[in-house]
Amino acid sequence: MSEFNEFDQQGSVPNRDTGSIISHAFEMYKGIFLYAIVSMIIYVIADSILESLVGFNLWSFGENIRDSDGDISNYRYYYSPGFSLYYSFSGVLGALLSPIYVGLIYMTNKYNNKATIEFSDLFIGYRQNFVNILIYSLITHVVLRIALAMCGIPFFLVFPFFLLGYPILLFENASAIDAMGKAYNIAKDNYGTFFVVSLLGLILSFCGLLACCIGVLLTGAFMTTVMYSAYCAYLGKPRQITYNK
């Protein structure tokens, strides 16, 4: 087993405020930027394979948005061929790929500790605590999708409660339920900060969509460093952890 329970309060740790956490996340993101792009490429390839299997074209949806100048009120994309299957299985795909996001958090911690980052670190989530990461991700996808279906606004209200889940699963080797409970309790007691941090993180992560969707490869994984920085702010910077390869 890996050592997940030691913490080092020295080093790069942001204050418990929105500006400090986001600034810290930017600094961390610069250190894992290339690996973040790789993670997004993996996701795009996997998503493209899923689209081809179910017969749904997500790119055409983006084109319809651009052609309508952002007004999609009359566009019933959920009637598009293959959309139901795509919507159902994309959540499963997201859960299966979630260990890669955990890997980015692990890389961020190595960068913060000035340790050498290896490409294999990106896949630590498949070797360490995988079952709990998968369970947590599936539960998260279900809850957030339900929230998103409720006019979208509840999604932004609920998301902060999941901000610390992945770092807790990684650094504390917690179970899915324990990670969810701990993340919820911390966010509940600091909801204002967590809400603004989550909102800014989501906006910055998806701002790449404005660049013909291709730019999301550059920004899509930014939320992982936001999660790490928020974890450091409220629970301390983890020591460099080791695991059995």
PDB file of C-alpha atoms in Angstrom:
ATOM      1  CA  MET A   1       0.000   0.000   0.000  1.00  0.00           C
ATOM      2  CA  SER A   2       1.029   3.584  -0.504  1.00  0.00           C
ATOM      3  CA  GLU A   3       1.521   6.086   2.300  1.00  0.00           C
ATOM      4  CA  PHE A   4      -1.317   8.631   2.186  1.00  0.00           C
ATOM      5  CA  ASN A   5      -1.553   9.942   5.718  1.00  0.00           C
ATOM      6  CA  GLU A   6       1.442  12.244   6.120  1.00  0.00           C
ATOM      7  CA  PHE A   7       1.143  15.958   5.438  1.00  0.00           C
ATOM      8  CA  ASP A   8       3.667  18.743   5.088  1.00  0.00           C
ATOM      9  CA  GLN A   9       2.461  22.243   5.863  1.00  0.00           C
ATOM     10  CA  GLN A  10       5.664  23.765   4.432  1.00  0.00           C
ATOM     11  CA  GLY A  11       5.903  24.720   0.784  1.00  0.00           C
ATOM     12  CA  SER A  12       3.420  26.008  -1.715  1.00  0.00           C
ATOM     13  CA  VAL A  13       0.068  26.242   0.053  1.00  0.00           C
ATOM     14  CA  PRO A  14      -2.598  28.818  -0.864  1.00  0.00           C
ATOM     15  CA  ASN A  15      -4.639  30.786   1.623  1.00  0.00           C
ATOM     16  CA  ARG A  16      -8.291  29.919   2.145  1.00  0.00           C
ATOM     17  CA  ASP A  17      -9.662  32.507  -0.239  1.00  0.00           C
ATOM     18  CA  THR A  18     -10.774  32.400  -3.850  1.00  0.00           C
ATOM     19  CA  GLY A  19      -7.987  34.508  -5.352  1.00  0.00           C
ATOM     20  CA  SER A  20      -5.213  32.599  -3.617  1.00  0.00           C
ATOM     21  CA  ILE A  21      -6.619  29.184  -4.566  1.00  0.00           C
ATOM     22  CA  ILE A  22      -7.149  30.083  -8.237  1.00  0.00           C
ATOM     23  CA  SER A  23      -3.707  31.740  -8.487  1.00  0.00           C
ATOM     24  CA  HIS A  24      -2.114  28.668  -6.926  1.00  0.00           C
ATOM     25  CA  ALA A  25      -4.002  26.442  -9.368  1.00  0.00           C
ATOM     26  CA  PHE A  26      -2.616  28.453 -12.299  1.00  0.00           C
ATOM     27  CA  GLU A  27       0.934  28.035 -11.002  1.00  0.00           C
ATOM     28  CA  MET A  28       0.420  24.307 -10.581  1.00  0.00           C
ATOM     29  CA  TYR A  29      -1.189  23.946 -14.007  1.00  0.00           C
ATOM     30  CA  LYS A  30       1.916  25.342 -15.680  1.00  0.00           C
ATOM     31  CA  GLY A  31       3.872  22.412 -14.284  1.00  0.00           C
ATOM     32  CA  ILE A  32       1.574  19.694 -15.659  1.00  0.00           C
ATOM     33  CA  PHE A  33       0.328  21.517 -18.743  1.00  0.00           C
ATOM     34  CA  LEU A  34       1.573  19.019 -21.323  1.00  0.00           C
ATOM     35  CA  TYR A  35       0.218  16.051 -19.392  1.00  0.00           C
ATOM     36  CA  ALA A  36      -3.116  17.835 -19.059  1.00  0.00           C
ATOM     37  CA  ILE A  37      -3.265  18.131 -22.845  1.00  0.00           C
ATOM     38  CA  VAL A  38      -2.468  14.420 -23.171  1.00  0.00           C
ATOM     39  CA  SER A  39      -5.289  13.575 -20.767  1.00  0.00           C
ATOM     40  CA  MET A  40      -7.740  15.624 -22.820  1.00  0.00           C
ATOM     41  CA  ILE A  41      -6.558  13.997 -26.061  1.00  0.00           C
ATOM     42  CA  ILE A  42      -7.201  10.586 -24.498  1.00  0.00           C
ATOM     43  CA  TYR A  43     -10.693  11.722 -23.507  1.00  0.00           C
ATOM     44  CA  VAL A  44     -11.443  13.139 -26.964  1.00  0.00           C
ATOM     45  CA  ILE A  45     -10.290   9.927 -28.671  1.00  0.00           C
ATOM     46  CA  ALA A  46     -12.359   7.764 -26.308  1.00  0.00           C
ATOM     47  CA  ASP A  47     -15.372  10.045 -26.762  1.00  0.00           C
ATOM     48  CA  SER A  48     -14.996   9.924 -30.555  1.00  0.00           C
ATOM     49  CA  ILE A  49     -14.994   6.130 -30.455  1.00  0.00           C
ATOM     50  CA  LEU A  50     -18.167   6.203 -28.342  1.00  0.00           C
ATOM     51  CA  GLU A  51     -19.839   8.620 -30.770  1.00  0.00           C
ATOM     52  CA  SER A  52     -19.026   6.378 -33.727  1.00  0.00           C
ATOM     53  CA  LEU A  53     -20.418   3.341 -31.912  1.00  0.00           C
ATOM     54  CA  VAL A  54     -23.750   4.980 -31.025  1.00  0.00           C
ATOM     55  CA  GLY A  55     -24.081   7.091 -34.178  1.00  0.00           C
ATOM     56  CA  PHE A  56     -24.120  10.502 -32.512  1.00  0.00           C
ATOM     57  CA  ASN A  57     -22.074  13.495 -33.708  1.00  0.00           C
ATOM     58  CA  LEU A  58     -21.287  15.920 -30.904  1.00  0.00           C
ATOM     59  CA  TRP A  59     -19.316  18.164 -33.250  1.00  0.00           C
ATOM     60  CA  SER A  60     -22.418  18.866 -35.328  1.00  0.00           C
ATOM     61  CA  PHE A  61     -24.129  20.067 -32.150  1.00  0.00           C
ATOM     62  CA  GLY A  62     -21.344  22.599 -31.664  1.00  0.00           C
ATOM     63  CA  GLU A  63     -21.754  23.760 -35.256  1.00  0.00           C
ATOM     64  CA  ASN A  64     -25.489  24.264 -34.703  1.00  0.00           C
ATOM     65  CA  ILE A  65     -24.718  26.414 -31.659  1.00  0.00           C
ATOM     66  CA  ARG A  66     -22.370  28.608 -33.680  1.00  0.00           C
ATOM     67  CA  ASP A  67     -24.822  28.868 -36.583  1.00  0.00           C
ATOM     68  CA  SER A  68     -27.590  29.969 -34.230  1.00  0.00           C
ATOM     69  CA  ASP A  69     -25.390  32.623 -32.549  1.00  0.00           C
ATOM     70  CA  GLY A  70     -25.847  30.862 -29.227  1.00  0.00           C
ATOM     71  CA  ASP A  71     -29.651  30.719 -29.427  1.00  0.00           C
ATOM     72  CA  ILE A  72     -30.520  27.014 -29.253  1.00  0.00           C
ATOM     73  CA  SER A  73     -33.963  27.450 -27.727  1.00  0.00           C
ATOM     74  CA  ASN A  74     -35.581  25.893 -30.817  1.00  0.00           C
ATOM     75  CA  TYR A  75     -32.938  23.243 -31.364  1.00  0.00           C
ATOM     76  CA  ARG A  76     -34.032  19.896 -29.923  1.00  0.00           C
ATOM     77  CA  TYR A  77     -30.627  18.213 -29.883  1.00  0.00           C
ATOM     78  CA  TYR A  78     -31.940  15.434 -27.640  1.00  0.00           C
ATOM     79  CA  TYR A  79     -33.877  14.174 -30.667  1.00  0.00           C
ATOM     80  CA  SER A  80     -30.665  13.737 -32.633  1.00  0.00           C
ATOM     81  CA  PRO A  81     -29.902  10.168 -33.773  1.00  0.00           C
ATOM     82  CA  GLY A  82     -27.924   8.289 -31.152  1.00  0.00           C
ATOM     83  CA  PHE A  83     -28.163  11.018 -28.517  1.00  0.00           C
ATOM     84  CA  SER A  84     -29.924   8.864 -25.908  1.00  0.00           C
ATOM     85  CA  LEU A  85     -27.308   6.125 -26.150  1.00  0.00           C
ATOM     86  CA  TYR A  86     -24.487   8.640 -26.133  1.00  0.00           C
ATOM     87  CA  TYR A  87     -25.891  10.441 -23.100  1.00  0.00           C
ATOM     88  CA  SER A  88     -26.268   7.140 -21.242  1.00  0.00           C
ATOM     89  CA  PHE A  89     -22.815   5.739 -21.964  1.00  0.00           C
ATOM     90  CA  SER A  90     -20.852   8.991 -21.798  1.00  0.00           C
ATOM     91  CA  GLY A  91     -21.306   8.981 -18.026  1.00  0.00           C
ATOM     92  CA  VAL A  92     -19.834   5.484 -17.834  1.00  0.00           C
ATOM     93  CA  LEU A  93     -16.984   6.591 -20.094  1.00  0.00           C
ATOM     94  CA  GLY A  94     -16.339   9.590 -17.852  1.00  0.00           C
ATOM     95  CA  ALA A  95     -16.185   7.333 -14.808  1.00  0.00           C
ATOM     96  CA  LEU A  96     -13.767   4.948 -16.495  1.00  0.00           C
ATOM     97  CA  LEU A  97     -11.490   7.847 -17.415  1.00  0.00           C
ATOM     98  CA  SER A  98     -11.716   9.562 -14.024  1.00  0.00           C
ATOM     99  CA  PRO A  99      -8.551   7.816 -12.706  1.00  0.00           C
ATOM    100  CA  ILE A 100      -6.629   9.876 -15.263  1.00  0.00           C
ATOM    101  CA  TYR A 101      -7.836  13.072 -13.578  1.00  0.00           C
ATOM    102  CA  VAL A 102      -6.670  11.585 -10.271  1.00  0.00           C
ATOM    103  CA  GLY A 103      -3.337  10.990 -11.989  1.00  0.00           C
ATOM    104  CA  LEU A 104      -3.127  14.672 -12.888  1.00  0.00           C
ATOM    105  CA  ILE A 105      -3.727  15.557  -9.237  1.00  0.00           C
ATOM    106  CA  TYR A 106      -0.920  13.183  -8.279  1.00  0.00           C
ATOM    107  CA  MET A 107       1.364  14.842 -10.842  1.00  0.00           C
ATOM    108  CA  THR A 108       0.414  18.257  -9.486  1.00  0.00           C
ATOM    109  CA  ASN A 109       1.497  17.189  -6.018  1.00  0.00           C
ATOM    110  CA  LYS A 110       4.826  15.920  -7.394  1.00  0.00           C
ATOM    111  CA  TYR A 111       5.352  19.242  -9.143  1.00  0.00           C
ATOM    112  CA  ASN A 112       4.499  21.104  -5.947  1.00  0.00           C
ATOM    113  CA  ASN A 113       7.022  18.971  -4.080  1.00  0.00           C
ATOM    114  CA  LYS A 114       9.619  19.483  -6.832  1.00  0.00           C
ATOM    115  CA  ALA A 115       9.712  15.758  -7.541  1.00  0.00           C
ATOM    116  CA  THR A 116      10.343  14.241 -10.963  1.00  0.00           C
ATOM    117  CA  ILE A 117       7.136  13.608 -12.892  1.00  0.00           C
ATOM    118  CA  GLU A 118       6.875  10.425 -14.958  1.00  0.00           C
ATOM    119  CA  PHE A 119       4.372   9.723 -17.721  1.00  0.00           C
ATOM    120  CA  SER A 120       3.192   6.584 -15.899  1.00  0.00           C
ATOM    121  CA  ASP A 121       2.036   8.833 -13.031  1.00  0.00           C
ATOM    122  CA  LEU A 122      -0.918   9.806 -15.191  1.00  0.00           C
ATOM    123  CA  PHE A 123      -2.387   6.335 -14.654  1.00  0.00           C
ATOM    124  CA  ILE A 124      -1.860   5.933 -10.903  1.00  0.00           C
ATOM    125  CA  GLY A 125      -5.632   5.961 -10.399  1.00  0.00           C
ATOM    126  CA  TYR A 126      -5.903   2.623 -12.203  1.00  0.00           C
ATOM    127  CA  ARG A 127      -3.388   1.065  -9.808  1.00  0.00           C
ATOM    128  CA  GLN A 128      -4.285   2.736  -6.526  1.00  0.00           C
ATOM    129  CA  ASN A 129      -7.782   2.831  -4.982  1.00  0.00           C
ATOM    130  CA  PHE A 130      -9.344   2.250  -8.407  1.00  0.00           C
ATOM    131  CA  VAL A 131     -12.613   0.695  -7.204  1.00  0.00           C
ATOM    132  CA  ASN A 132     -13.401   3.595  -4.883  1.00  0.00           C
ATOM    133  CA  ILE A 133     -12.448   6.148  -7.542  1.00  0.00           C
ATOM    134  CA  LEU A 134     -14.795   4.427  -9.979  1.00  0.00           C
ATOM    135  CA  ILE A 135     -17.680   4.241  -7.477  1.00  0.00           C
ATOM    136  CA  TYR A 136     -17.208   7.865  -6.467  1.00  0.00           C
ATOM    137  CA  SER A 137     -17.099   8.978 -10.087  1.00  0.00           C
ATOM    138  CA  LEU A 138     -20.261   7.069 -11.003  1.00  0.00           C
ATOM    139  CA  ILE A 139     -22.174   8.551  -8.062  1.00  0.00           C
ATOM    140  CA  THR A 140     -20.868  12.016  -8.915  1.00  0.00           C
ATOM    141  CA  HIS A 141     -21.904  11.703 -12.556  1.00  0.00           C
ATOM    142  CA  VAL A 142     -25.428  10.634 -11.606  1.00  0.00           C
ATOM    143  CA  VAL A 143     -25.912  13.459  -9.083  1.00  0.00           C
ATOM    144  CA  LEU A 144     -24.436  16.156 -11.339  1.00  0.00           C
ATOM    145  CA  ARG A 145     -26.427  15.004 -14.367  1.00  0.00           C
ATOM    146  CA  ILE A 146     -29.652  15.152 -12.394  1.00  0.00           C
ATOM    147  CA  ALA A 147     -28.681  18.637 -11.232  1.00  0.00           C
ATOM    148  CA  LEU A 148     -27.800  19.656 -14.795  1.00  0.00           C
ATOM    149  CA  ALA A 149     -31.165  18.437 -16.055  1.00  0.00           C
ATOM    150  CA  MET A 150     -32.909  20.770 -13.584  1.00  0.00           C
ATOM    151  CA  CYS A 151     -32.429  23.901 -15.713  1.00  0.00           C
ATOM    152  CA  GLY A 152     -28.666  23.778 -15.154  1.00  0.00           C
ATOM    153  CA  ILE A 153     -28.516  26.118 -12.138  1.00  0.00           C
ATOM    154  CA  PRO A 154     -28.576  23.328  -9.476  1.00  0.00           C
ATOM    155  CA  PHE A 155     -25.441  21.900 -11.139  1.00  0.00           C
ATOM    156  CA  PHE A 156     -23.405  24.937 -10.090  1.00  0.00           C
ATOM    157  CA  LEU A 157     -24.914  24.822  -6.608  1.00  0.00           C
ATOM    158  CA  VAL A 158     -24.108  21.129  -6.098  1.00  0.00           C
ATOM    159  CA  PHE A 159     -20.675  20.924  -7.746  1.00  0.00           C
ATOM    160  CA  PRO A 160     -18.769  22.557  -4.830  1.00  0.00           C
ATOM    161  CA  PHE A 161     -19.650  19.607  -2.591  1.00  0.00           C
ATOM    162  CA  PHE A 162     -17.597  17.333  -4.878  1.00  0.00           C
ATOM    163  CA  LEU A 163     -14.576  19.599  -5.263  1.00  0.00           C
ATOM    164  CA  LEU A 164     -12.332  17.756  -2.798  1.00  0.00           C
ATOM    165  CA  GLY A 165     -13.464  14.188  -3.510  1.00  0.00           C
ATOM    166  CA  TYR A 166     -10.714  13.083  -5.884  1.00  0.00           C
ATOM    167  CA  PRO A 167      -7.824  14.499  -3.808  1.00  0.00           C
ATOM    168  CA  ILE A 168      -9.223  12.813  -0.700  1.00  0.00           C
ATOM    169  CA  LEU A 169      -9.489   9.495  -2.559  1.00  0.00           C
ATOM    170  CA  LEU A 170      -5.864   9.823  -3.656  1.00  0.00           C
ATOM    171  CA  PHE A 171      -4.023  11.295  -0.700  1.00  0.00           C
ATOM    172  CA  GLU A 172      -6.021   9.647   2.076  1.00  0.00           C
ATOM    173  CA  ASN A 173      -6.799   6.376   0.305  1.00  0.00           C
ATOM    174  CA  ALA A 174     -10.394   6.857   1.446  1.00  0.00           C
ATOM    175  CA  SER A 175     -13.464   4.894   0.461  1.00  0.00           C
ATOM    176  CA  ALA A 176     -15.906   6.501  -1.961  1.00  0.00           C
ATOM    177  CA  ILE A 177     -18.475   7.167   0.773  1.00  0.00           C
ATOM    178  CA  ASP A 178     -15.915   8.557   3.217  1.00  0.00           C
ATOM    179  CA  ALA A 179     -14.469  10.832   0.527  1.00  0.00           C
ATOM    180  CA  MET A 180     -17.915  12.067  -0.375  1.00  0.00           C
ATOM    181  CA  GLY A 181     -18.826  12.717   3.253  1.00  0.00           C
ATOM    182  CA  LYS A 182     -15.599  14.552   4.071  1.00  0.00           C
ATOM    183  CA  ALA A 183     -15.748  16.654   0.882  1.00  0.00           C
ATOM    184  CA  TYR A 184     -19.361  17.564   1.658  1.00  0.00           C
ATOM    185  CA  ASN A 185     -18.683  18.594   5.249  1.00  0.00           C
ATOM    186  CA  ILE A 186     -15.746  20.841   4.354  1.00  0.00           C
ATOM    187  CA  ALA A 187     -17.623  22.472   1.467  1.00  0.00           C
ATOM    188  CA  LYS A 188     -20.724  22.959   3.620  1.00  0.00           C
ATOM    189  CA  ASP A 189     -18.733  24.855   6.249  1.00  0.00           C
ATOM    190  CA  ASN A 190     -16.981  27.005   3.617  1.00  0.00           C
ATOM    191  CA  TYR A 191     -19.649  27.107   0.938  1.00  0.00           C
ATOM    192  CA  GLY A 192     -19.163  30.694  -0.243  1.00  0.00           C
ATOM    193  CA  THR A 193     -15.506  30.174  -1.092  1.00  0.00           C
ATOM    194  CA  PHE A 194     -16.081  26.720  -2.557  1.00  0.00           C
ATOM    195  CA  PHE A 195     -18.911  27.979  -4.749  1.00  0.00           C
ATOM    196  CA  VAL A 196     -16.885  30.830  -6.259  1.00  0.00           C
ATOM    197  CA  VAL A 197     -13.769  28.668  -6.665  1.00  0.00           C
ATOM    198  CA  SER A 198     -15.801  25.940  -8.381  1.00  0.00           C
ATOM    199  CA  LEU A 199     -17.578  28.420 -10.645  1.00  0.00           C
ATOM    200  CA  LEU A 200     -14.336  30.096 -11.735  1.00  0.00           C
ATOM    201  CA  GLY A 201     -12.667  26.719 -12.187  1.00  0.00           C
ATOM    202  CA  LEU A 202     -15.468  25.497 -14.433  1.00  0.00           C
ATOM    203  CA  ILE A 203     -15.480  28.707 -16.478  1.00  0.00           C
ATOM    204  CA  LEU A 204     -11.710  28.606 -16.980  1.00  0.00           C
ATOM    205  CA  SER A 205     -11.771  24.877 -17.769  1.00  0.00           C
ATOM    206  CA  PHE A 206     -14.331  25.289 -20.526  1.00  0.00           C
ATOM    207  CA  CYS A 207     -13.237  28.652 -21.904  1.00  0.00           C
ATOM    208  CA  GLY A 208     -11.372  26.688 -24.577  1.00  0.00           C
ATOM    209  CA  LEU A 209     -14.735  25.896 -26.159  1.00  0.00           C
ATOM    210  CA  LEU A 210     -14.730  29.468 -27.456  1.00  0.00           C
ATOM    211  CA  ALA A 211     -11.767  28.603 -29.678  1.00  0.00           C
ATOM    212  CA  CYS A 212     -13.758  26.355 -32.026  1.00  0.00           C
ATOM    213  CA  CYS A 213     -13.827  23.692 -29.288  1.00  0.00           C
ATOM    214  CA  ILE A 214     -10.181  22.775 -29.996  1.00  0.00           C
ATOM    215  CA  GLY A 215      -8.976  25.068 -27.241  1.00  0.00           C
ATOM    216  CA  VAL A 216     -10.633  22.840 -24.646  1.00  0.00           C
ATOM    217  CA  LEU A 217      -7.611  20.551 -25.045  1.00  0.00           C
ATOM    218  CA  LEU A 218      -5.555  23.328 -23.472  1.00  0.00           C
ATOM    219  CA  THR A 219      -7.918  24.240 -20.654  1.00  0.00           C
ATOM    220  CA  GLY A 220     -10.204  21.244 -20.050  1.00  0.00           C
ATOM    221  CA  ALA A 221      -8.134  19.690 -17.246  1.00  0.00           C
ATOM    222  CA  PHE A 222      -7.593  22.921 -15.302  1.00  0.00           C
ATOM    223  CA  MET A 223     -10.211  21.880 -12.743  1.00  0.00           C
ATOM    224  CA  THR A 224      -7.898  19.123 -11.477  1.00  0.00           C
ATOM    225  CA  THR A 225      -5.382  21.705 -10.253  1.00  0.00           C
ATOM    226  CA  VAL A 226      -8.229  23.730  -8.726  1.00  0.00           C
ATOM    227  CA  MET A 227      -9.206  20.623  -6.767  1.00  0.00           C
ATOM    228  CA  TYR A 228      -5.616  20.123  -5.636  1.00  0.00           C
ATOM    229  CA  SER A 229      -5.137  23.758  -4.619  1.00  0.00           C
ATOM    230  CA  ALA A 230      -8.404  23.780  -2.658  1.00  0.00           C
ATOM    231  CA  TYR A 231      -7.311  20.586  -0.915  1.00  0.00           C
ATOM    232  CA  CYS A 232      -3.962  22.149   0.034  1.00  0.00           C
ATOM    233  CA  ALA A 233      -5.701  25.260   1.343  1.00  0.00           C
ATOM    234  CA  TYR A 234      -8.075  23.392   3.630  1.00  0.00           C
ATOM    235  CA  LEU A 235      -6.252  20.166   4.474  1.00  0.00           C
ATOM    236  CA  GLY A 236      -2.588  20.970   3.958  1.00  0.00           C
ATOM    237  CA  LYS A 237      -0.062  20.056   1.286  1.00  0.00           C
ATOM    238  CA  PRO A 238       0.505  16.287   1.137  1.00  0.00           C
ATOM    239  CA  ARG A 239       4.033  14.959   1.334  1.00  0.00           C
ATOM    240  CA  GLN A 240       5.361  13.183  -1.728  1.00  0.00           C
ATOM    241  CA  ILE A 241       3.544   9.853  -1.684  1.00  0.00           C
ATOM    242  CA  THR A 242       4.883   6.619  -3.074  1.00  0.00           C
ATOM    243  CA  TYR A 243       3.042   3.621  -4.439  1.00  0.00           C
ATOM    244  CA  ASN A 244       3.771   0.091  -5.534  1.00  0.00           C
ATOM    245  CA  LYS A 245       4.253  -0.102  -9.273  1.00  0.00           C
TER     246      LYS A 245
END
